[in-house]
Short mmCIF file of C-alpha atoms in Angstrom, two decimals:
data_model
loop_
_atom_site.label_atom_id
_atom_site.label_comp_id
_atom_site.label_asym_id
_atom_site.label_seq_id
_atom_site.Cartn_x
_atom_site.Cartn_y
_atom_site.Cartn_z
CA MET U 1242 -0.40 -8.42 8.77
CA SER U 1243 -0.06 -10.06 5.37
CA PRO U 1244 1.71 -8.08 2.60
CA THR U 1245 -1.55 -7.77 0.63
CA LEU U 1246 -3.51 -6.28 3.52
CA LEU U 1247 -0.58 -4.05 4.44
CA TYR U 1248 -0.40 -2.69 0.88
CA ILE U 1249 -4.14 -2.03 0.81
CA ALA U 1250 -3.96 -0.18 4.13
CA ARG U 1251 -1.04 1.99 2.98
CA ALA U 1252 -2.67 2.79 -0.35
CA GLY U 1253 -5.84 3.76 1.52
CA LEU U 1254 -3.87 6.16 3.72
CA TYR U 1255 -2.23 7.84 0.73
CA LEU U 1256 -5.57 8.17 -1.06
CA SER U 1257 -7.25 9.57 2.04
CA LEU U 1258 -4.58 12.25 2.28
CA PHE U 1259 -4.92 13.13 -1.42
CA TYR U 1260 -8.72 13.19 -1.42
CA ALA U 1261 -8.86 15.25 1.77
CA PHE U 1262 -6.59 17.83 0.11
CA TYR U 1263 -8.85 17.98 -2.95
CA LEU U 1264 -12.05 18.34 -0.92
CA LEU U 1265 -10.59 21.07 1.28
CA VAL U 1266 -8.59 23.08 -1.30
CA MET U 1267 -9.52 22.35 -4.94
CA ARG U 1268 -13.19 21.48 -4.78
CA ARG U 1269 -14.45 25.05 -5.27
CA THR U 1270 -12.15 25.95 -8.15
CA THR U 1271 -13.40 26.22 -11.74
CA PHE U 1272 -10.64 24.07 -13.25
CA PHE U 1273 -13.02 21.26 -14.11
CA ARG U 1274 -10.89 19.40 -16.64
CA LEU U 1275 -7.68 19.82 -14.63
CA ASN U 1276 -9.39 18.53 -11.49
CA ARG U 1277 -10.76 15.55 -13.42
CA VAL U 1278 -7.35 14.59 -14.77
CA LEU U 1279 -5.50 15.10 -11.49
CA LEU U 1280 -8.11 13.24 -9.47
CA LEU U 1281 -7.56 10.17 -11.63
CA LEU U 1282 -3.78 10.49 -11.98
CA GLY U 1283 -3.33 11.30 -8.30
CA SER U 1284 -5.45 8.31 -7.30
CA TYR U 1285 -3.35 5.88 -9.34
CA LEU U 1286 -0.15 7.52 -8.10
CA CYS U 1287 -1.31 6.82 -4.55
CA LEU U 1288 -1.69 3.15 -5.52
CA LEU U 1289 1.91 3.10 -6.78
CA LEU U 1290 3.54 4.88 -3.84
CA PRO U 1291 3.35 1.87 -1.47
CA LEU U 1292 5.00 -0.29 -4.17
CA ILE U 1293 8.01 1.97 -4.65
CA ARG U 1294 8.66 2.57 -0.97
CA LEU U 1295 12.12 1.80 0.31
CA ARG U 1296 12.24 -1.81 1.46
CA THR U 1297 14.78 -1.48 4.24
CA ILE U 1298 16.51 -4.57 5.56
CA ASP U 1299 16.80 -5.10 9.25
CA VAL U 1300 19.49 -7.68 10.07
CA ALA U 1301 19.89 -8.39 13.73
CA ILE U 1302 22.82 -10.31 15.17
CA LEU U 1303 21.76 -11.88 18.44
CA SER U 1304 23.63 -13.22 21.40
CA GLU U 1305 24.83 -16.78 21.61
CA ALA U 1306 22.35 -19.13 23.21
CA PRO U 1307 22.91 -22.78 22.27
CA THR U 1308 20.80 -24.14 25.12
CA MET U 1309 17.66 -22.21 24.11
CA VAL U 1310 17.33 -22.96 20.39
CA GLY U 1311 14.70 -25.66 20.85
CA VAL U 1312 12.74 -23.67 23.45
CA GLU U 1313 12.37 -20.72 21.10
CA GLY U 1314 10.42 -22.68 18.52
CA GLU U 1315 7.99 -23.98 21.16
CA ALA U 1316 7.48 -20.53 22.64
CA ALA U 1317 6.84 -19.00 19.25
CA ALA U 1318 4.30 -21.67 18.34
CA ALA U 1319 2.50 -21.22 21.66
CA ALA U 1320 2.35 -17.45 21.15
CA GLN U 1321 0.55 -17.71 17.82
CA SER U 1322 -3.17 -17.06 17.91
CA PRO U 1323 -5.27 -20.08 16.85
CA PHE U 1324 -7.84 -17.76 15.20
CA PRO U 1325 -6.98 -17.10 11.51
CA TRP U 1326 -7.86 -13.41 11.67
CA GLN U 1327 -5.81 -12.53 8.58
CA THR U 1328 -7.77 -15.06 6.53
CA VAL U 1329 -11.04 -13.66 7.86
CA LEU U 1330 -10.03 -10.07 7.02
CA LEU U 1331 -8.97 -11.10 3.53
CA GLY U 1332 -12.28 -12.91 3.06
CA ILE U 1333 -14.25 -9.83 4.14
CA TYR U 1334 -12.18 -7.67 1.80
CA LEU U 1335 -12.78 -9.97 -1.19
CA ALA U 1336 -16.49 -10.14 -0.37
CA GLY U 1337 -16.64 -6.33 -0.40
CA MET U 1338 -14.92 -6.26 -3.77
CA ALA U 1339 -17.39 -8.77 -5.15
CA GLY U 1340 -20.35 -6.79 -3.78
CA THR U 1341 -19.07 -3.57 -5.37
CA LEU U 1342 -18.59 -5.32 -8.70
CA VAL U 1343 -22.13 -6.71 -8.55
CA LEU U 1344 -23.51 -3.17 -8.07
CA TYR U 1345 -21.76 -2.03 -11.24
CA ILE U 1346 -22.87 -5.08 -13.21
CA VAL U 1347 -26.51 -4.53 -12.20
CA SER U 1348 -26.27 -0.85 -13.14
CA ALA U 1349 -24.75 -1.71 -16.53
CA TRP U 1350 -27.47 -4.30 -17.17
CA LYS U 1351 -30.26 -1.83 -16.40
CA MET U 1352 -28.63 0.81 -18.56
CA GLY U 1353 -28.22 -1.65 -21.45
CA ARG U 1354 -31.88 -2.63 -21.18
CA TRP U 1355 -33.00 0.97 -21.77
CA ILE U 1356 -30.54 1.41 -24.64
CA ARG U 1357 -31.88 -1.70 -26.40
CA LYS U 1358 -35.48 -0.52 -26.07
CA GLY U 1359 -34.97 2.69 -28.05
CA LYS U 1360 -34.36 3.59 -31.66
CA ALA U 1361 -30.82 4.82 -32.37
CA GLU U 1362 -29.67 7.43 -34.88
CA GLU U 1363 -26.46 9.37 -35.48
CA ARG U 1364 -26.65 13.04 -34.53
CA GLU U 1365 -23.94 15.67 -33.95
CA GLY U 1366 -21.12 13.24 -33.20
CA CYS U 1367 -23.04 10.92 -30.89
CA ARG U 1368 -25.50 8.05 -31.15
CA LEU U 1369 -28.91 9.27 -29.99
CA VAL U 1370 -31.31 6.66 -28.59
CA LEU U 1371 -34.88 7.94 -28.41
CA LEU U 1372 -37.60 6.36 -26.26
CA ASP U 1373 -41.33 6.90 -26.28
CA GLU U 1374 -41.36 6.61 -22.48
CA ASP U 1375 -40.75 9.63 -20.26
CA ILE U 1376 -37.40 8.72 -18.66
CA PRO U 1377 -34.55 10.81 -17.27
CA SER U 1378 -31.91 11.34 -19.94
CA PHE U 1379 -28.41 9.87 -19.55
CA SER U 1380 -25.31 9.25 -21.62
CA TRP U 1381 -22.79 6.42 -21.79
CA GLY U 1382 -19.89 6.18 -24.21
CA ARG U 1383 -21.14 7.67 -27.48
CA LYS U 1384 -24.78 6.96 -26.67
CA VAL U 1385 -27.27 9.56 -25.46
CA VAL U 1386 -30.58 8.14 -24.19
CA MET U 1387 -33.57 10.44 -23.76
CA SER U 1388 -37.29 10.64 -24.43
CA ARG U 1389 -38.73 12.07 -27.64
CA LYS U 1390 -40.70 14.56 -25.56
CA ASP U 1391 -37.55 16.00 -23.94
CA LEU U 1392 -35.78 16.27 -27.29
CA ALA U 1393 -38.69 18.23 -28.75
CA GLU U 1394 -39.43 20.49 -25.76
CA ASN U 1395 -35.99 20.89 -24.16
CA PRO U 1396 -33.14 20.74 -26.69
CA ALA U 1397 -30.75 21.99 -23.97
CA ILE U 1398 -30.95 18.51 -22.44
CA PHE U 1399 -29.53 16.96 -25.60
CA THR U 1400 -26.79 19.61 -25.67
CA HIS U 1401 -25.94 18.78 -22.05
CA GLU U 1402 -25.70 15.05 -22.73
CA ARG U 1403 -23.71 15.69 -25.90
CA MET U 1404 -21.15 17.56 -23.79
CA HIS U 1405 -20.77 14.43 -21.63
CA VAL U 1406 -20.05 12.42 -24.78
CA LYS U 1407 -17.66 15.02 -26.18
CA CYS U 1408 -15.66 15.21 -22.91
CA ARG U 1409 -15.53 11.38 -22.62
CA HIS U 1410 -16.83 11.35 -19.07
CA SER U 1411 -17.65 7.64 -19.36
CA VAL U 1412 -13.92 6.90 -19.63
CA ASP U 1413 -13.40 8.56 -16.24
CA MET U 1414 -15.97 6.30 -14.61
CA ILE U 1415 -14.35 3.19 -16.13
CA LEU U 1416 -10.92 4.28 -14.92
CA PHE U 1417 -12.28 4.97 -11.44
CA LEU U 1418 -13.88 1.54 -11.16
CA PRO U 1419 -10.64 -0.33 -10.19
CA LEU U 1420 -10.06 2.20 -7.41
CA GLN U 1421 -13.50 1.49 -5.98
CA LEU U 1422 -12.98 -2.26 -6.24
CA LEU U 1423 -9.61 -2.12 -4.47
CA LEU U 1424 -10.58 0.42 -1.82
CA TRP U 1425 -14.31 -0.08 -1.41
CA TRP U 1426 -13.90 0.09 2.37
CA ASN U 1427 -12.64 3.69 2.27
CA PRO U 1428 -15.58 6.15 2.45
CA LEU U 1429 -13.48 8.89 0.82
CA VAL U 1430 -13.29 6.79 -2.36
CA TRP U 1431 -17.08 6.81 -2.68
CA ILE U 1432 -17.23 10.52 -1.85
CA THR U 1433 -14.61 11.23 -4.48
CA ARG U 1434 -16.51 9.25 -7.09
CA GLU U 1435 -19.46 11.57 -6.51
CA GLU U 1436 -17.11 14.55 -6.73
CA LEU U 1437 -15.85 13.25 -10.06
CA ARG U 1438 -19.42 12.93 -11.36
CA LEU U 1439 -20.12 16.46 -10.11
CA LEU U 1440 -17.10 17.70 -12.08
CA HIS U 1441 -18.63 16.05 -15.14
CA GLU U 1442 -21.84 17.99 -14.57
CA TYR U 1443 -19.93 21.26 -14.07
CA GLU U 1444 -18.08 20.71 -17.36
CA ALA U 1445 -21.25 19.78 -19.25
CA ASP U 1446 -23.12 22.79 -17.83
CA GLU U 1447 -20.26 25.06 -18.88
CA GLY U 1448 -20.41 23.61 -22.40
CA VAL U 1449 -24.17 24.21 -22.60
CA ILE U 1450 -23.84 27.88 -21.65
CA GLN U 1451 -20.95 28.36 -24.08
CA ASN U 1452 -23.24 27.04 -26.84
CA GLY U 1453 -25.43 30.15 -26.44
CA ILE U 1454 -28.19 28.79 -24.20
CA ASP U 1455 -29.50 31.34 -21.68
CA ALA U 1456 -28.08 30.53 -18.24
CA THR U 1457 -31.22 31.57 -16.32
CA GLN U 1458 -33.55 29.46 -18.48
CA TYR U 1459 -31.13 26.55 -18.25
CA GLN U 1460 -31.07 26.77 -14.45
CA LEU U 1461 -34.88 26.75 -14.35
CA LEU U 1462 -34.83 23.66 -16.54
CA LEU U 1463 -32.47 21.98 -14.08
CA VAL U 1464 -34.89 22.68 -11.24
CA ARG U 1465 -37.85 21.25 -13.19
CA LYS U 1466 -35.90 18.11 -14.08
CA ALA U 1467 -34.25 17.63 -10.68
CA VAL U 1468 -36.29 14.55 -9.70
CA GLY U 1469 -36.03 11.31 -11.70
CA GLU U 1470 -36.84 7.69 -11.10
CA HIS U 1471 -33.96 5.96 -12.90
CA ARG U 1472 -30.35 6.52 -11.82
CA PHE U 1473 -27.37 4.52 -13.06
CA THR U 1474 -24.07 4.16 -11.24
CA LEU U 1475 -21.94 4.38 -14.37
CA ALA U 1476 -23.87 6.80 -16.57
CA SER U 1477 -23.84 10.60 -16.60
CA GLY U 1478 -27.34 12.03 -16.17
CA PHE U 1479 -29.08 15.37 -16.57
CA GLN U 1480 -30.85 15.04 -13.22
CA HIS U 1481 -27.78 15.09 -11.00
CA ALA U 1482 -28.51 15.12 -7.27
CA GLN U 1483 -26.31 18.09 -6.25
CA LEU U 1484 -28.36 20.66 -8.13
CA LYS U 1485 -27.56 23.50 -5.69
CA ASN U 1486 -23.81 23.05 -6.26
CA ARG U 1487 -24.26 23.06 -10.04
CA ILE U 1488 -26.23 26.29 -10.05
CA ALA U 1489 -23.79 27.90 -7.61
CA MET U 1490 -20.84 26.90 -9.79
CA MET U 1491 -22.48 28.53 -12.84
CA LEU U 1492 -22.58 31.79 -10.89
CA THR U 1493 -19.00 31.47 -9.59
CA THR U 1494 -16.29 33.74 -10.95
CA SER U 1495 -13.49 31.86 -12.70
CA SER U 1496 -10.69 30.90 -10.32
CA SER U 1497 -7.32 32.58 -10.52
CA ARG U 1498 -4.92 30.71 -12.77
CA TRP U 1499 -2.41 30.65 -9.94
CA MET U 1500 -4.69 28.27 -8.07
CA ARG U 1501 -3.64 25.62 -10.58
CA PHE U 1502 -0.35 25.38 -8.72
CA ALA U 1503 -2.06 24.59 -5.42
CA TYR U 1504 -1.57 20.89 -6.18
CA LEU U 1505 2.19 21.45 -5.84
CA ALA U 1506 1.64 22.13 -2.14
CA LEU U 1507 0.62 18.50 -1.79
CA LEU U 1508 3.99 17.16 -2.94
CA PRO U 1509 6.00 17.92 0.24
CA VAL U 1510 3.14 16.51 2.30
CA LEU U 1511 3.28 13.23 0.35
CA VAL U 1512 7.07 13.14 0.67
CA VAL U 1513 6.88 13.54 4.44
CA PHE U 1514 4.16 10.90 4.58
CA MET U 1515 6.29 8.51 2.53
CA TYR U 1516 9.24 9.10 4.83
CA ALA U 1517 7.07 8.36 7.87
CA CYS U 1518 5.93 5.09 6.27
CA ASN U 1519 9.48 4.01 5.39
CA PRO U 1520 11.72 3.42 8.40
CA THR U 1521 15.41 3.87 7.78
CA LYS U 1522 17.80 0.99 8.02
CA ASN U 1523 18.69 0.12 11.57
CA ASN U 1524 22.39 -0.60 11.84
CA LYS U 1525 22.36 -1.20 15.56
CA VAL U 1526 23.42 -4.72 16.37
CA PRO U 1527 22.63 -6.29 19.73
CA ALA U 1528 25.84 -7.45 21.29
CA PRO U 1529 26.66 -11.13 21.44
CA ALA U 1530 27.23 -12.49 24.90
CA GLY U 1531 30.71 -11.73 26.08
CA GLU U 1532 32.61 -10.86 29.18
CA GLU U 1533 31.72 -7.15 28.91
CA ALA U 1534 27.99 -7.64 28.36
CA GLN U 1535 25.80 -6.61 31.27
CA THR U 1536 22.74 -8.85 31.01
CA PRO U 1537 19.61 -9.42 33.10
CA ALA U 1538 18.56 -12.69 34.63
CA PRO U 1539 17.67 -15.53 32.24
CA THR U 1540 13.95 -15.14 32.99
CA ALA U 1541 13.93 -11.55 31.70
CA LEU U 1542 13.68 -12.57 28.01
CA PRO U 1543 11.47 -15.66 27.83
CA THR U 1544 9.81 -14.88 24.49
CA LEU U 1545 13.02 -14.23 22.59
CA GLY U 1546 14.44 -17.66 23.13
CA ILE U 1547 17.74 -16.13 24.19
CA GLU U 1548 19.34 -16.92 27.50
CA PRO U 1549 21.72 -14.12 28.50
CA VAL U 1550 24.91 -15.71 29.68
CA ASP U 1551 27.54 -14.27 31.96
CA GLY U 1552 30.27 -16.07 33.82
CA ASN U 1553 28.07 -17.30 36.68
CA ALA U 1554 25.12 -18.32 34.54
CA ALA U 1555 27.39 -20.34 32.30
CA GLN U 1556 28.34 -22.61 35.18
CA VAL U 1557 24.66 -23.24 35.88
CA THR U 1558 23.39 -23.85 32.33
CA LEU U 1559 26.42 -25.82 31.14
CA PRO U 1560 27.74 -27.67 34.21
CA GLU U 1561 31.14 -28.58 32.87
CA THR U 1562 34.22 -28.53 35.05
CA GLU U 1563 37.77 -27.54 34.21
CA GLU U 1564 38.70 -31.22 34.18
CA THR U 1565 36.16 -32.02 31.49
CA LEU U 1566 37.20 -28.97 29.48
CA LYS U 1567 40.84 -30.05 29.43
CA GLY U 1568 39.92 -33.22 27.59
CA LYS U 1569 37.97 -31.43 24.87
CA LYS U 1570 39.39 -30.29 21.56
CA GLU U 1571 36.82 -27.48 21.28
CA ILE U 1572 35.53 -25.35 24.13
CA PRO U 1573 32.17 -23.51 24.11
CA PHE U 1574 32.46 -19.75 23.79
CA GLN U 1575 30.84 -19.13 27.19
CA LEU U 1576 33.31 -21.32 29.08
CA VAL U 1577 36.66 -20.45 27.59
CA GLU U 1578 38.84 -18.41 29.93
CA THR U 1579 39.98 -15.86 27.35
CA LYS U 1580 37.35 -15.13 24.69
CA PRO U 1581 38.37 -15.00 21.02
CA GLY U 1582 38.85 -11.46 19.69
CA PHE U 1583 38.05 -9.99 16.31
CA ASN U 1584 39.66 -7.00 14.57
CA GLY U 1585 41.18 -5.80 17.79
CA GLY U 1586 37.89 -5.96 19.67
CA ASP U 1587 35.51 -8.47 21.16
CA ALA U 1588 32.76 -10.49 19.50
CA ASN U 1589 30.73 -7.31 19.00
CA GLU U 1590 33.15 -6.35 16.24
CA PHE U 1591 32.36 -9.59 14.43
CA SER U 1592 28.65 -8.78 14.63
CA LYS U 1593 29.32 -5.41 13.02
CA TRP U 1594 31.49 -6.99 10.34
CA VAL U 1595 28.78 -9.52 9.45
CA ASN U 1596 26.14 -6.79 9.40
CA ALA U 1597 28.24 -4.76 6.95
CA HIS U 1598 28.83 -7.68 4.57
CA LEU U 1599 25.43 -9.38 4.71
CA SER U 1600 23.11 -8.84 1.71
CA TYR U 1601 19.46 -9.73 1.55
CA PRO U 1602 18.99 -12.19 -1.36
CA ASP U 1603 16.94 -10.61 -4.15
CA GLU U 1604 14.72 -13.64 -4.58
CA ALA U 1605 14.06 -13.74 -0.84
CA LYS U 1606 13.03 -10.07 -0.91
CA LYS U 1607 10.79 -10.63 -3.91
CA ASN U 1608 9.01 -13.54 -2.24
CA GLU U 1609 8.84 -11.88 1.20
CA ILE U 1610 10.99 -14.59 2.80
CA GLN U 1611 12.11 -13.81 6.34
CA GLY U 1612 13.39 -15.78 9.29
CA ARG U 1613 16.16 -16.58 11.75
CA VAL U 1614 19.21 -18.62 10.82
CA THR U 1615 21.26 -20.09 13.65
CA LEU U 1616 24.83 -20.98 12.74
CA GLN U 1617 27.63 -22.70 14.60
CA PHE U 1618 31.29 -22.36 13.76
CA THR U 1619 34.69 -22.95 15.29
CA VAL U 1620 37.39 -20.37 15.86
CA GLY U 1621 40.50 -22.57 15.70
CA ALA U 1622 43.63 -22.31 17.79
CA ASP U 1623 45.16 -20.54 14.78
CA GLY U 1624 42.23 -18.05 14.63
CA VAL U 1625 40.78 -19.47 11.41
CA VAL U 1626 36.98 -19.88 11.22
CA SER U 1627 35.96 -23.40 10.19
CA ASN U 1628 33.20 -25.99 10.52
CA VAL U 1629 30.50 -23.45 9.72
CA LYS U 1630 27.13 -25.18 9.75
CA VAL U 1631 23.44 -24.42 10.14
CA LEU U 1632 21.91 -25.47 13.43
CA ARG U 1633 18.52 -24.02 12.67
CA SER U 1634 17.38 -23.24 9.13
CA ALA U 1635 15.06 -20.43 8.05
CA HIS U 1636 15.14 -20.89 4.25
CA GLU U 1637 17.78 -22.16 1.87
CA LEU U 1638 18.33 -18.67 0.42
CA LEU U 1639 18.83 -17.10 3.84
CA ASP U 1640 20.91 -20.04 5.05
CA ALA U 1641 23.23 -19.75 2.06
CA GLU U 1642 23.79 -16.01 2.57
CA ALA U 1643 24.54 -16.39 6.28
CA LEU U 1644 26.95 -19.28 5.56
CA ARG U 1645 28.67 -17.29 2.81
CA VAL U 1646 29.42 -14.31 5.01
CA VAL U 1647 30.47 -16.16 8.14
CA SER U 1648 32.67 -18.57 6.14
CA ALA U 1649 34.49 -15.56 4.67
CA SER U 1650 35.42 -14.25 8.11
CA PRO U 1651 38.97 -12.94 8.54
CA LYS U 1652 41.19 -14.50 11.20
CA TRP U 1653 40.31 -14.04 14.85
CA GLU U 1654 42.57 -13.78 17.82
CA PRO U 1655 42.21 -17.31 19.24
CA GLY U 1656 40.70 -17.98 22.63
CA LYS U 1657 42.90 -19.30 25.39
CA GLN U 1658 42.51 -21.85 28.14
CA ASP U 1659 45.25 -22.05 30.81
CA GLY U 1660 47.22 -19.58 28.71
CA GLN U 1661 47.24 -21.84 25.63
CA PRO U 1662 45.38 -21.16 22.35
CA VAL U 1663 42.37 -23.46 21.98
CA ALA U 1664 39.58 -24.03 19.46
CA VAL U 1665 36.32 -22.34 20.51
CA THR U 1666 32.81 -23.12 19.25
CA TYR U 1667 30.48 -20.22 18.72
CA THR U 1668 26.71 -20.19 18.04
CA PHE U 1669 25.63 -17.20 15.99
CA PRO U 1670 21.93 -16.46 15.24
CA VAL U 1671 21.01 -13.99 12.45
CA ILE U 1672 17.53 -12.57 11.83
CA PHE U 1673 16.52 -11.57 8.28
CA GLN U 1674 13.53 -9.22 8.38
CA LEU U 1675 11.96 -7.00 5.71
CA ARG U 1676 10.36 -3.72 6.69
#
């Protein structure tokens, strides 16, 4: 999966966890402003969490397999699916974003059309737009749009819309728009948008009652005005769909102040979730082929491009005789009688040493560069590592780091042939992988 799609999926999981907590625990509380603020802040925090996750580096040191380097590339190419499913998924995702944006643009255009049709005047800290037509009232920014008839007969409607303006509910809807564009595919995002609008209605209703309007008469007015023809995605309106919830919330006793701390219960859950999404660094290093390695038959690992080599297999894959070896200045690692040693151990110790000294280049991490670098070097008769070169390149940054570490190797214990120290060639693949 591409990094973009992977980020979107992780952000969606974090948001789903946060929204589920709100719907199950905090939805029925009377902390309208607190819930508004934390819904928005928590949503954007969930977008940041995948970005600050620990980017662990998995460096694998693989066994020596000089005869299989070319086969690996062919096997990997054959294994790739010809269907560009990642491109298709990204195209569907972008199309969904575009469709969501179009819905908002159409809603804004319709809303602007009604605003331009009316006559505007300043009143009680907002810009009142009055229309001769009988339309459902709504507010956006500092503008309150309503019919002259409603203003004359039901002043509580203007008070309600003025509360929307005073509490800046339009800002919430603008801030929530990027979340819907990024995560339009997540149904909980759409549900939460409606919950946010419902919080706006709760807060506006509370402001109306605090302004001295009789609660019973106000509730009857809500029932009479419950059905309207014109609804706008962005605007706050008097005829909100969840009328039953609004009336029930007016009759609800104020929540205990201790319930404000319920959000703290979510923190350990998010920490555990982050830990589950961030694997720890794996320091285990597969052993290079050596005398001690117990390996399966060569056909056991066809997709890895690694041919496990023991003493018998070496005679089959590299049919060189003792006579031909005697005439060579350098002997392959698999065929030398006494393998070179490192730090008092076998070649596994060298793998551990490389793993401890290897660093993932910062630029490679930033640009998501990964790959396998295959090196070849010579352990001389004096134990000094020389002739380090790249047999198979992954990227110049990764190549340079692998060359740097291997070239800095301390002395080995030289290999021996017929009891005499000899130069030994060694092929050493390294995988750089970001997780």
